[in-house]
Structure formats: C-alpha cells, structure tokens
GROMACS .gro file of C-alpha atoms in nm:
model
  447
    1MET     CA    1   0.008   0.005   0.001
    2THR     CA    2   0.105   0.372  -0.055
    3ASN     CA    3   0.276   0.547   0.278
    4GLU     CA    4   0.069   0.798   0.505
    5LYS     CA    5   0.108   1.104   0.253
    6TYR     CA    6  -0.222   1.301   0.263
    7GLY     CA    7  -0.249   1.651   0.108
    8LEU     CA    8  -0.326   1.892  -0.146
    9ILE     CA    9  -0.178   1.950  -0.520
   10GLY     CA   10  -0.219   2.260  -0.728
   11LYS     CA   11   0.014   2.521  -0.852
   12THR     CA   12  -0.039   2.803  -0.626
   13LEU     CA   13  -0.109   2.706  -0.268
   14VAL     CA   14  -0.015   2.989  -0.041
   15HIS     CA   15  -0.364   3.063   0.116
   16SER     CA   16  -0.488   2.733   0.129
   17TYR     CA   17  -0.646   2.646   0.470
   18SER     CA   18  -0.687   2.258   0.359
   19LYS     CA   19  -0.394   2.160   0.598
   20GLU     CA   20  -0.574   2.313   0.917
   21ILE     CA   21  -0.894   2.183   0.768
   22HIS     CA   22  -0.755   1.818   0.761
   23GLU     CA   23  -0.567   1.855   1.065
   24ALA     CA   24  -0.853   1.949   1.284
   25LEU     CA   25  -0.982   1.596   1.248
   26GLY     CA   26  -0.699   1.460   1.406
   27ARG     CA   27  -0.628   1.167   1.207
   28TYR     CA   28  -0.357   1.228   0.973
   29GLN     CA   29  -0.084   1.491   0.872
   30TYR     CA   30  -0.172   1.701   0.582
   31GLN     CA   31   0.046   1.826   0.336
   32LEU     CA   32   0.039   2.122   0.047
   33PHE     CA   33   0.220   2.047  -0.314
   34SER     CA   34   0.269   2.317  -0.494
   35LEU     CA   35   0.344   2.126  -0.852
   36ALA     CA   36   0.443   2.307  -1.156
   37GLU     CA   37   0.227   2.174  -1.486
   38ASP     CA   38   0.473   1.927  -1.581
   39GLU     CA   39   0.548   1.784  -1.231
   40MET     CA   40   0.192   1.706  -1.163
   41PRO     CA   41   0.164   1.410  -1.362
   42ASP     CA   42   0.466   1.239  -1.244
   43PHE     CA   43   0.322   1.299  -0.887
   44ILE     CA   44   0.019   1.115  -0.928
   45ASN     CA   45   0.211   0.841  -1.129
   46ALA     CA   46   0.428   0.768  -0.846
   47ARG     CA   47   0.095   0.701  -0.644
   48ASP     CA   48   0.302   0.775  -0.312
   49PHE     CA   49   0.030   0.872  -0.139
   50ARG     CA   50  -0.283   0.772   0.056
   51GLY     CA   51  -0.540   1.024  -0.029
   52LEU     CA   52  -0.503   1.341  -0.232
   53ASN     CA   53  -0.720   1.662  -0.299
   54VAL     CA   54  -0.703   1.831  -0.625
   55THR     CA   55  -0.736   2.228  -0.675
   56ILE     CA   56  -0.686   2.499  -1.007
   57PRO     CA   57  -0.571   2.400  -1.201
   58TYR     CA   58  -0.552   2.029  -1.222
   59LYS     CA   59  -0.920   1.935  -1.171
   60LYS     CA   60  -0.962   1.806  -1.529
   61ASP     CA   61  -0.588   1.723  -1.632
   62VAL     CA   62  -0.591   1.451  -1.327
   63ILE     CA   63  -0.903   1.280  -1.494
   64PRO     CA   64  -0.680   1.093  -1.733
   65LEU     CA   65  -0.449   0.958  -1.467
   66CYS     CA   66  -0.739   0.788  -1.254
   67ASP     CA   67  -0.815   0.392  -1.288
   68GLU     CA   68  -1.166   0.479  -1.210
   69VAL     CA   69  -1.403   0.792  -1.187
   70THR     CA   70  -1.711   0.783  -1.036
   71ASP     CA   71  -2.000   0.896  -1.220
   72LEU     CA   72  -2.044   1.211  -1.063
   73ALA     CA   73  -1.712   1.336  -1.136
   74ARG     CA   74  -1.726   1.217  -1.469
   75GLY     CA   75  -2.060   1.398  -1.509
   76ILE     CA   76  -1.904   1.720  -1.349
   77GLY     CA   77  -1.590   1.689  -1.553
   78ALA     CA   78  -1.385   1.762  -1.273
   79VAL     CA   79  -1.197   1.594  -1.019
   80ASN     CA   80  -1.103   1.715  -0.674
   81THR     CA   81  -1.059   1.410  -0.433
   82LEU     CA   82  -0.825   1.133  -0.533
   83PHE     CA   83  -0.841   0.780  -0.305
   84TRP     CA   84  -0.774   0.428  -0.310
   85LYS     CA   85  -1.031   0.140  -0.325
   86ASN     CA   86  -0.960  -0.244  -0.333
   87ALA     CA   87  -0.993  -0.422  -0.703
   88SER     CA   88  -1.278  -0.582  -0.533
   89GLY     CA   89  -1.456  -0.278  -0.484
   90THR     CA   90  -1.423  -0.244  -0.122
   91GLY     CA   91  -1.283   0.087   0.037
   92ALA     CA   92  -0.943   0.117   0.129
   93SER     CA   93  -0.753  -0.057   0.409
   94GLU     CA   94  -0.425  -0.101   0.565
   95SER     CA   95  -0.369  -0.425   0.387
   96ILE     CA   96  -0.458  -0.336   0.019
   97SER     CA   97  -0.164  -0.442  -0.206
   98GLN     CA   98   0.016  -0.300  -0.467
   99GLU     CA   99  -0.145  -0.512  -0.741
  100ASP     CA  100  -0.559  -0.472  -0.564
  101LYS     CA  101  -0.498  -0.103  -0.533
  102ILE     CA  102  -0.731   0.098  -0.767
  103LEU     CA  103  -0.701   0.490  -0.790
  104VAL     CA  104  -1.036   0.663  -0.787
  105GLY     CA  105  -1.124   1.031  -0.887
  106HIS     CA  106  -1.410   1.167  -0.696
  107ASN     CA  107  -1.571   1.554  -0.674
  108THR     CA  108  -1.675   1.604  -0.307
  109ASP     CA  109  -1.686   1.993  -0.398
  110TYR     CA  110  -2.027   1.907  -0.485
  111GLU     CA  111  -2.120   1.745  -0.149
  112GLY     CA  112  -1.938   2.072  -0.020
  113PHE     CA  113  -2.145   2.302  -0.217
  114LEU     CA  114  -2.476   2.117  -0.118
  115TYR     CA  115  -2.376   2.112   0.254
  116ALA     CA  116  -2.332   2.515   0.229
  117ALA     CA  117  -2.627   2.588   0.067
  118SER     CA  118  -2.868   2.376   0.328
  119ARG     CA  119  -2.685   2.551   0.607
  120ALA     CA  120  -2.769   2.871   0.480
  121GLY     CA  121  -3.143   2.751   0.410
  122ILE     CA  122  -3.094   2.805   0.039
  123GLU     CA  123  -3.319   2.593  -0.184
  124PHE     CA  124  -3.278   2.552  -0.580
  125GLU     CA  125  -3.640   2.371  -0.659
  126GLY     CA  126  -3.802   2.518  -0.908
  127LYS     CA  127  -3.568   2.832  -0.889
  128GLY     CA  128  -3.398   3.034  -1.144
  129VAL     CA  129  -3.024   3.031  -1.099
  130LEU     CA  130  -2.759   3.225  -1.236
  131ILE     CA  131  -2.415   3.103  -1.186
  132LEU     CA  132  -2.120   3.352  -1.278
  133GLY     CA  133  -1.827   3.188  -1.414
  134THR     CA  134  -1.732   2.870  -1.625
  135GLY     CA  135  -1.471   2.688  -1.479
  136GLY     CA  136  -1.442   2.323  -1.258
  137THR     CA  137  -1.641   2.502  -0.940
  138SER     CA  138  -1.920   2.649  -1.200
  139LEU     CA  139  -1.951   2.253  -1.374
  140MET     CA  140  -1.980   2.135  -1.051
  141ALA     CA  141  -2.224   2.406  -0.904
  142ARG     CA  142  -2.486   2.343  -1.216
  143ARG     CA  143  -2.505   1.996  -1.182
  144ALA     CA  144  -2.591   2.029  -0.834
  145ALA     CA  145  -2.835   2.311  -0.902
  146ALA     CA  146  -2.974   2.061  -1.175
  147ASP     CA  147  -3.001   1.771  -0.954
  148GLN     CA  148  -3.166   2.006  -0.657
  149ASN     CA  149  -3.448   2.061  -0.951
  150ALA     CA  150  -3.371   2.406  -1.070
  151ALA     CA  151  -3.621   2.532  -1.298
  152LYS     CA  152  -3.345   2.728  -1.497
  153ILE     CA  153  -2.986   2.751  -1.493
  154TYR     CA  154  -2.808   3.050  -1.683
  155ILE     CA  155  -2.422   3.026  -1.704
  156ALA     CA  156  -2.252   3.410  -1.710
  157SER     CA  157  -1.952   3.375  -1.924
  158ARG     CA  158  -1.777   3.652  -2.103
  159HIS     CA  159  -1.706   3.501  -2.394
  160PRO     CA  160  -2.075   3.254  -2.435
  161GLU     CA  161  -2.008   3.204  -2.831
  162THR     CA  162  -1.704   2.988  -2.761
  163ASP     CA  163  -1.800   2.842  -2.455
  164PRO     CA  164  -2.127   2.656  -2.491
  165PRO     CA  165  -2.282   2.484  -2.199
  166SER     CA  166  -2.150   2.136  -2.100
  167GLY     CA  167  -2.315   1.858  -1.904
  168SER     CA  168  -2.504   1.655  -2.120
  169GLU     CA  169  -2.769   1.557  -1.860
  170ILE     CA  170  -2.832   1.909  -1.788
  171GLN     CA  171  -2.880   2.019  -2.144
  172ASP     CA  172  -3.091   1.735  -2.218
  173ALA     CA  173  -3.321   1.847  -1.954
  174GLY     CA  174  -3.359   2.190  -2.160
  175ILE     CA  175  -3.278   2.411  -1.858
  176LEU     CA  176  -2.934   2.515  -1.925
  177SER     CA  177  -2.796   2.814  -2.125
  178THR     CA  178  -2.526   3.040  -2.159
  179VAL     CA  179  -2.508   3.400  -2.142
  180SER     CA  180  -2.285   3.701  -2.170
  181TYR     CA  181  -2.274   3.971  -1.880
  182ASP     CA  182  -2.424   4.191  -2.147
  183GLN     CA  183  -2.744   3.998  -2.154
  184LEU     CA  184  -2.806   3.967  -1.765
  185PRO     CA  185  -3.053   4.261  -1.780
  186GLU     CA  186  -3.255   4.054  -1.994
  187ILE     CA  187  -3.306   3.769  -1.728
  188ALA     CA  188  -3.260   3.999  -1.444
  189ASN     CA  189  -3.620   3.957  -1.316
  190SER     CA  190  -3.614   3.555  -1.369
  191ILE     CA  191  -3.343   3.516  -1.126
  192ASP     CA  192  -3.367   3.344  -0.769
  193VAL     CA  193  -3.021   3.237  -0.674
  194ILE     CA  194  -2.715   3.381  -0.750
  195VAL     CA  195  -2.366   3.155  -0.731
  196ASN     CA  196  -2.046   3.337  -0.795
  197THR     CA  197  -1.767   3.060  -0.907
  198THR     CA  198  -1.536   3.340  -1.047
  199PRO     CA  199  -1.210   3.445  -0.831
  200VAL     CA  200  -1.338   3.813  -0.845
  201GLY     CA  201  -1.312   3.952  -0.505
  202THR     CA  202  -1.070   3.722  -0.369
  203PHE     CA  203  -0.747   3.851  -0.168
  204PRO     CA  204  -0.579   4.053  -0.246
  205ASN     CA  205  -0.817   4.202  -0.491
  206ASN     CA  206  -1.074   4.259  -0.237
  207MET     CA  207  -1.421   4.431  -0.264
  208GLN     CA  208  -1.415   4.409  -0.660
  209GLN     CA  209  -1.751   4.301  -0.776
  210VAL     CA  210  -1.873   4.132  -1.093
  211ILE     CA  211  -2.255   4.212  -1.089
  212ARG     CA  212  -2.459   4.444  -0.856
  213LEU     CA  213  -2.742   4.241  -0.678
  214LYS     CA  214  -2.986   4.545  -0.703
  215ASP     CA  215  -3.023   4.490  -1.036
  216PHE     CA  216  -3.170   4.140  -0.951
  217PRO     CA  217  -3.487   4.216  -0.801
  218GLY     CA  218  -3.623   3.894  -0.738
  219CYS     CA  219  -3.295   3.768  -0.601
  220GLN     CA  220  -3.365   3.573  -0.295
  221ALA     CA  221  -2.987   3.399  -0.205
  222VAL     CA  222  -2.649   3.445  -0.275
  223ILE     CA  223  -2.359   3.179  -0.254
  224ASP     CA  224  -2.016   3.310  -0.329
  225VAL     CA  225  -1.749   3.034  -0.316
  226ILE     CA  226  -1.472   3.278  -0.232
  227TYR     CA  227  -1.382   3.219   0.139
  228ASN     CA  228  -1.090   3.458   0.162
  229PRO     CA  229  -1.246   3.730   0.215
  230PHE     CA  230  -1.535   3.585   0.461
  231LYS     CA  231  -1.788   3.830   0.308
  232THR     CA  232  -1.712   3.944  -0.064
  233ALA     CA  233  -1.863   4.279  -0.166
  234LEU     CA  234  -2.088   4.057  -0.351
  235LEU     CA  235  -2.179   3.907  -0.017
  236LEU     CA  236  -2.183   4.238   0.184
  237GLU     CA  237  -2.430   4.360  -0.041
  238ALA     CA  238  -2.648   4.056  -0.007
  239GLU     CA  239  -2.641   4.108   0.362
  240LYS     CA  240  -2.753   4.460   0.367
  241LEU     CA  241  -3.041   4.386   0.148
  242GLY     CA  242  -3.124   4.094   0.363
  243LEU     CA  243  -3.093   3.793   0.158
  244LYS     CA  244  -2.992   3.446   0.221
  245TYR     CA  245  -2.614   3.407   0.188
  246THR     CA  246  -2.321   3.208   0.245
  247ASN     CA  247  -1.957   3.217   0.134
  248GLY     CA  248  -1.704   2.951   0.068
  249LEU     CA  249  -1.595   2.823   0.391
  250PRO     CA  250  -1.864   2.606   0.457
  251MET     CA  251  -1.842   2.441   0.136
  252LEU     CA  252  -1.459   2.411   0.201
  253VAL     CA  253  -1.495   2.267   0.520
  254ALA     CA  254  -1.726   1.989   0.428
  255GLN     CA  255  -1.578   1.907   0.092
  256ALA     CA  256  -1.248   1.820   0.291
  257THR     CA  257  -1.442   1.595   0.573
  258ALA     CA  258  -1.615   1.442   0.296
  259ALA     CA  259  -1.273   1.355   0.110
  260ALA     CA  260  -1.153   1.255   0.479
  261GLY     CA  261  -1.419   1.009   0.482
  262TYR     CA  262  -1.297   0.869   0.136
  263PHE     CA  263  -0.937   0.845   0.233
  264LEU     CA  264  -0.984   0.618   0.484
  265GLY     CA  265  -1.241   0.422   0.331
  266THR     CA  266  -1.546   0.550   0.572
  267PRO     CA  267  -1.738   0.761   0.342
  268GLY     CA  268  -1.971   1.013   0.546
  269ALA     CA  269  -1.794   0.977   0.872
  270PHE     CA  270  -1.706   1.313   0.923
  271GLN     CA  271  -1.998   1.530   0.835
  272LYS     CA  272  -2.078   1.578   1.216
  273GLU     CA  273  -1.721   1.768   1.261
  274ASN     CA  274  -1.857   2.041   0.993
  275GLN     CA  275  -1.985   2.274   1.222
  276ARG     CA  276  -1.722   2.225   1.475
  277ILE     CA  277  -1.447   2.324   1.232
  278ILE     CA  278  -1.648   2.603   1.025
  279LYS     CA  279  -1.670   2.736   1.420
  280SER     CA  280  -1.297   2.700   1.488
  281MET     CA  281  -1.151   2.825   1.146
  282LYS     CA  282  -1.409   3.179   1.176
  283GLN     CA  283  -1.226   3.226   1.520
  284GLN     CA  284  -0.899   3.149   1.411
  285MET     CA  285  -0.902   3.339   1.083
  286GLY     CA  286  -1.111   3.628   1.178
  287ASN     CA  287  -1.079   3.960   1.293
  288ILE     CA  288  -1.227   4.121   1.602
  289VAL     CA  289  -1.275   4.497   1.532
  290LEU     CA  290  -1.351   4.757   1.816
  291ILE     CA  291  -1.585   5.026   1.767
  292GLY     CA  292  -1.699   5.305   1.965
  293MET     CA  293  -1.677   5.658   2.113
  294PRO     CA  294  -1.337   5.809   2.147
  295GLY     CA  295  -1.200   5.713   2.506
  296THR     CA  296  -1.437   5.427   2.584
  297GLY     CA  297  -1.135   5.167   2.623
  298LYS     CA  298  -1.109   5.031   2.307
  299SER     CA  299  -0.695   5.048   2.327
  300LEU     CA  300  -0.673   4.864   2.632
  301ILE     CA  301  -0.952   4.618   2.557
  302GLY     CA  302  -0.802   4.550   2.236
  303LYS     CA  303  -0.477   4.448   2.418
  304PHE     CA  304  -0.670   4.233   2.681
  305LEU     CA  305  -0.807   4.036   2.350
  306ALA     CA  306  -0.493   4.001   2.177
  307GLU     CA  307  -0.362   3.845   2.486
  308LEU     CA  308  -0.667   3.617   2.514
  309THR     CA  309  -0.654   3.505   2.164
  310GLY     CA  310  -0.293   3.527   2.030
  311LYS     CA  311  -0.408   3.759   1.738
  312THR     CA  312  -0.183   4.043   1.669
  313LEU     CA  313  -0.344   4.376   1.793
  314GLN     CA  314  -0.312   4.696   1.552
  315ASP     CA  315  -0.440   5.032   1.638
  316THR     CA  316  -0.568   5.250   1.341
  317ASP     CA  317  -0.512   5.578   1.493
  318ALA     CA  318  -0.164   5.445   1.561
  319LYS     CA  319  -0.122   5.292   1.203
  320ILE     CA  320  -0.221   5.642   1.061
  321GLU     CA  321   0.029   5.795   1.274
  322GLU     CA  322   0.305   5.545   1.179
  323GLU     CA  323   0.237   5.633   0.841
  324ALA     CA  324   0.155   5.974   0.814
  325LYS     CA  325   0.471   6.086   1.063
  326MET     CA  326   0.290   6.290   1.272
  327THR     CA  327   0.039   6.297   1.546
  328ILE     CA  328  -0.322   6.309   1.501
  329PRO     CA  329  -0.359   6.685   1.625
  330GLU     CA  330  -0.072   6.764   1.381
  331ILE     CA  331  -0.253   6.593   1.061
  332PHE     CA  332  -0.596   6.782   1.171
  333GLU     CA  333  -0.378   7.125   1.171
  334LYS     CA  334  -0.225   7.035   0.843
  335GLU     CA  335  -0.470   6.822   0.656
  336GLY     CA  336  -0.803   6.902   0.790
  337GLU     CA  337  -1.067   6.643   0.953
  338THR     CA  338  -1.106   6.554   0.541
  339GLY     CA  339  -0.730   6.458   0.488
  340PHE     CA  340  -0.755   6.268   0.835
  341ARG     CA  341  -1.056   6.073   0.722
  342ASP     CA  342  -0.885   5.996   0.405
  343ARG     CA  343  -0.578   5.841   0.570
  344GLU     CA  344  -0.807   5.661   0.842
  345SER     CA  345  -1.012   5.502   0.529
  346ALA     CA  346  -0.716   5.380   0.370
  347ILE     CA  347  -0.564   5.194   0.678
  348CYS     CA  348  -0.916   5.059   0.715
  349LYS     CA  349  -0.898   4.927   0.391
  350LYS     CA  350  -0.554   4.784   0.454
  351LEU     CA  351  -0.625   4.626   0.790
  352GLY     CA  352  -1.013   4.514   0.706
  353LYS     CA  353  -0.852   4.250   0.450
  354GLU     CA  354  -0.607   4.084   0.657
  355ARG     CA  355  -0.678   3.828   0.882
  356ASN     CA  356  -0.622   3.730   1.272
  357LEU     CA  357  -0.619   4.082   1.398
  358ILE     CA  358  -0.734   4.280   1.675
  359ILE     CA  359  -0.840   4.610   1.500
  360ALA     CA  360  -0.924   4.884   1.769
  361THR     CA  361  -1.084   5.199   1.553
  362GLY     CA  362  -1.075   5.542   1.614
  363GLY     CA  363  -1.402   5.677   1.697
  364GLY     CA  364  -1.517   5.830   1.390
  365ALA     CA  365  -1.436   5.511   1.165
  366ILE     CA  366  -1.755   5.430   1.080
  367LEU     CA  367  -1.883   5.751   0.917
  368ARG     CA  368  -1.777   5.640   0.594
  369PRO     CA  369  -2.012   5.355   0.483
  370GLU     CA  370  -1.710   5.231   0.327
  371ASN     CA  371  -1.484   5.224   0.592
  372VAL     CA  372  -1.764   4.951   0.790
  373ASP     CA  373  -1.785   4.756   0.458
  374ALA     CA  374  -1.351   4.693   0.477
  375LEU     CA  375  -1.385   4.606   0.825
  376ARG     CA  376  -1.656   4.376   0.813
  377GLN     CA  377  -1.516   4.148   0.522
  378ASN     CA  378  -1.333   3.930   0.764
  379GLY     CA  379  -1.419   4.075   1.085
  380THR     CA  380  -1.696   4.103   1.398
  381LEU     CA  381  -1.732   4.491   1.481
  382VAL     CA  382  -1.779   4.495   1.876
  383HIS     CA  383  -1.930   4.826   1.988
  384ILE     CA  384  -1.740   4.939   2.340
  385THR     CA  385  -1.994   5.191   2.513
  386ARG     CA  386  -1.917   5.393   2.814
  387SER     CA  387  -2.137   5.688   2.977
  388ILE     CA  388  -2.067   6.088   2.827
  389ASP     CA  389  -1.935   6.186   3.203
  390LYS     CA  390  -1.654   5.897   3.202
  391LEU     CA  391  -1.501   5.996   2.837
  392PRO     CA  392  -1.176   6.199   2.817
  393THR     CA  393  -1.132   6.472   2.660
  394ARG     CA  394  -0.765   6.607   2.654
  395GLY     CA  395  -0.581   6.582   2.311
  396ARG     CA  396  -0.879   6.512   2.125
  397PRO     CA  397  -0.934   6.737   1.838
  398LEU     CA  398  -1.317   6.653   1.800
  399SER     CA  399  -1.409   6.606   2.150
  400LYS     CA  400  -1.270   6.873   2.350
  401ASN     CA  401  -1.560   6.944   2.618
  402ILE     CA  402  -1.874   6.744   2.735
  403GLU     CA  403  -2.131   6.921   2.497
  404THR     CA  404  -1.904   6.822   2.199
  405LEU     CA  405  -1.933   6.468   2.314
  406LYS     CA  406  -2.303   6.471   2.347
  407LYS     CA  407  -2.353   6.598   2.005
  408MET     CA  408  -2.093   6.354   1.856
  409GLU     CA  409  -2.278   6.063   2.047
  410ALA     CA  410  -2.575   6.164   1.908
  411GLN     CA  411  -2.506   6.150   1.535
  412ARG     CA  412  -2.268   5.815   1.577
  413MET     CA  413  -2.491   5.634   1.806
  414PRO     CA  414  -2.735   5.501   1.509
  415LEU     CA  415  -2.407   5.422   1.332
  416TYR     CA  416  -2.250   5.222   1.599
  417LYS     CA  417  -2.554   5.021   1.662
  418SER     CA  418  -2.606   4.965   1.302
  419ALA     CA  419  -2.257   4.811   1.262
  420ALA     CA  420  -2.227   4.629   1.567
  421ASP     CA  421  -2.245   4.254   1.567
  422ILE     CA  422  -2.185   4.257   1.938
  423THR     CA  423  -2.244   4.533   2.242
  424PHE     CA  424  -1.981   4.549   2.537
  425ARG     CA  425  -2.042   4.809   2.817
  426ASN     CA  426  -1.737   4.945   2.942
  427ASN     CA  427  -1.916   5.184   3.221
  428TYR     CA  428  -1.750   5.036   3.547
  429THR     CA  429  -1.501   5.104   3.760
  430CYS     CA  430  -1.294   4.799   3.788
  431SER     CA  431  -0.911   4.638   3.835
  432ARG     CA  432  -0.767   4.564   3.513
  433LYS     CA  433  -0.796   4.168   3.596
  434LYS     CA  434  -1.141   4.192   3.630
  435LEU     CA  435  -1.188   4.396   3.287
  436ARG     CA  436  -0.979   4.127   3.138
  437GLN     CA  437  -1.213   3.868   3.265
  438GLN     CA  438  -1.536   4.049   3.140
  439VAL     CA  439  -1.393   4.061   2.809
  440ASN     CA  440  -1.356   3.720   2.808
  441THR     CA  441  -1.673   3.635   2.926
  442TYR     CA  442  -1.909   3.873   2.744
  443ILE     CA  443  -1.695   3.895   2.386
  444LEU     CA  444  -1.524   3.620   2.309
  445GLU     CA  445  -1.739   3.354   2.439
  446LYS     CA  446  -2.013   3.523   2.207
  447LEU     CA  447  -1.780   3.494   1.893
   0.00000   0.00000   0.00000
C-alpha cells in the first residue's frame, strides 16, 4: 500500500486552509504540494500517497491519470479527490496490496456545495439560478442545482459564443443556457439564486464585484464560493439587502471532511465535524474589530483580546500616525478632518482585508460606509460603550468638551448600533484583571 502521505496538489497554494481543516480531524498529517504543470503527472503516477485533494488548475487534468472516475465526477467533468479502493470494490484499507489498489477520482466539492447551501437555508428547487463563471467549480454548481430540480440555470460567460454549456444530462433537460454579462439585464427578473464561482473579489483584490445585486430584484439568495475574505463585496451587498447568503468556508470544510471519509474508507464518517471546524476556522482566521466613541477603552480592551486570543493588535490611529509621521492633532492642523478621514479610510481598507487581527478603531471610523464594509469583510464588530461623563477630552481634536461629546454621540450612535455585531458596556470602575475577565466572558464567548 501507499505510504501515509495525504495532501493537496495545485499550482499556487499559499492561501490554502486545507491543512488546518484536515488536521482538525486529528487523523493524519496533511501537506500542501505546489506543483508545476510538468510535475503533476509524475507526482500522481508515482502513486506515493494515501489520499489527495486536487485544486486549480488540475481538476480536469488528473482525470486521465485515474484508474476509475466516479459517475458524479465524470458528469461534472472535474475531480477534486483521489483515493484508493480494492479491486474488489471495497474501500481503502491498511492491507491493500500494490496490485489490488485502484486509484479513484471523485468530486466532493459537490457535497460541500450542497452542504453550504443547506446550512444557509438556500434551496434550488423550482428556482431560476444564475452561475457566474465557467470553470470547474461552475461545472459542479450547475450539476448540483440541476440535481436539486432548479427550473432554469443560466451560466454567465465573458465569451458565450466560444463557451457553450456543458453537461449533457443537464442540457437534455432543457434547463441550461449560457449568456453574456451584457445579456444579464434581459434575465434579471427571473433570477432567484446567484452563485459566484469566479475569483473576482478574492484576496488581495478585495471589494471587487462582477455584478450588483440591486440589478436582480427577485434574487433571494447568494452563494459566493470565495472564502478569503469571509464576506466579499457581493456578500456584503447581500447582507444589506437581507438575502440568504453563504461564503465558501462551509463548502471548503464539508468537501474536506467528505474527502477524509473516502481517504480512510469510511465515507460520510466526518460530516458531524463540519460545524465545529467551521466555527474554529472563523475564530482562528477572523478579525475582532472594536468600534465606539473616543475614550471608551478600545485600546486597552484590544490589548486584552490580543493576549487572550494570540491575535495581533492593530490600532488604526497608531497606524495613521506611523504612516503619516505626524501625530493626529498635527494631521488635523495640516490636512483638516477630511485629510485625516482619507488616511483613516486607507488604513481600514488595508487592515480589513487581513486576518487574525484585533483592530481598535478611532471613534469616527464608522462615519464612512466604505470603512464599515472594509472592516466587516473578515471582522466581527464589537461596539464598546461608556457613559459620556466618563469619556476623556484632553488631546482629542474633535471631542474637546462634554457638549461636543454629546453632539458627537447623538450623531454616531445610530451608526455604531447599525454596524455592531456585539455590544460591550465598559462603564464600571474595576481592576484591569476584572476587566480582562469581563472581556473574555462577554466578548470572546459570544463569537
């Protein structure tokens, strides 16, 4: 039998989270193998592995290297999981001999996609579905939507004349057609579910968006298979519109646990681990963003959160001063509030696309909607509140006295409440140790 090598093959894997997900199961070590196109066939043909996942750009290229391809994977036209089975048809085992093992190509993205949709309460039956993109993930999504009895499936392509719809079974059903992006207004009213399988909006090109949901008045749900960032511009818009939505993290986790079951000869054994791993991954990778009036204790609370979580603390005001090589009062004096806000927006945009941070923001960071969007990409926003009479005023250009603070709070409080996921009241005089305990109880345990 092959050795105990498990892993992922692809061309560029620097941003992959597959290792963390697979090893969260505690069953094997998992490696990332970045392979050039001329290296991939030799790697597979050496057969020196126990189980592999396959990602871009090799999901189609591995098919002829398999001894057997499941009907699902062949129908989709893409393989993302390679596992062994006995020639007799039984699953993998420790005792498979070299001559008895068969390399099987399967597609667990399909299982992951349907899990993510179900978890978000998204249904396809009887719906008009628009799938953006034409790659391997699009092939899988159109098959999944068809199997769930979608009424009509449209594939948005930049080159529809040279990219005809594929999937003979779906075509035979007469529900699949390819359209150009220019043609989308013609079908907008018939779209209920939108699925983005393009890389538009993926880190580091955050906040890019291939369509606007406001142009699809009947849209009820959105699936974006991107998971870095957690919320693309498309999903941020879906959230604002009150639509059902999901990013690609549940799909990523569910396809990985499904693959693990095939690797170990126990299909379906790890589905119960999905929710635990999704929560753990979000906690590990996500940002915690502190918003609130000046002087509410965001910097100190941020320090405690960094100590408790191991995340890196970033203070937006400190970053502004560092990059400007001026203090904030100096920036206000030389550039005015507009100049300061421009610098603040640039820092929010920069930090918001990163991960595993505690971000303590200035009191006015929420004044620009684009800042809130940038911070919500990967962050849980925590509103820190404190009574006006307990807020400091010394050295603060915009909050010099209690009357100014009252006016400021009246203007900003609706914005804080609208942006916040969690509210933490820091209004009591207590020791640093006690405050640290409260931060753990009332912030971290709610994440």
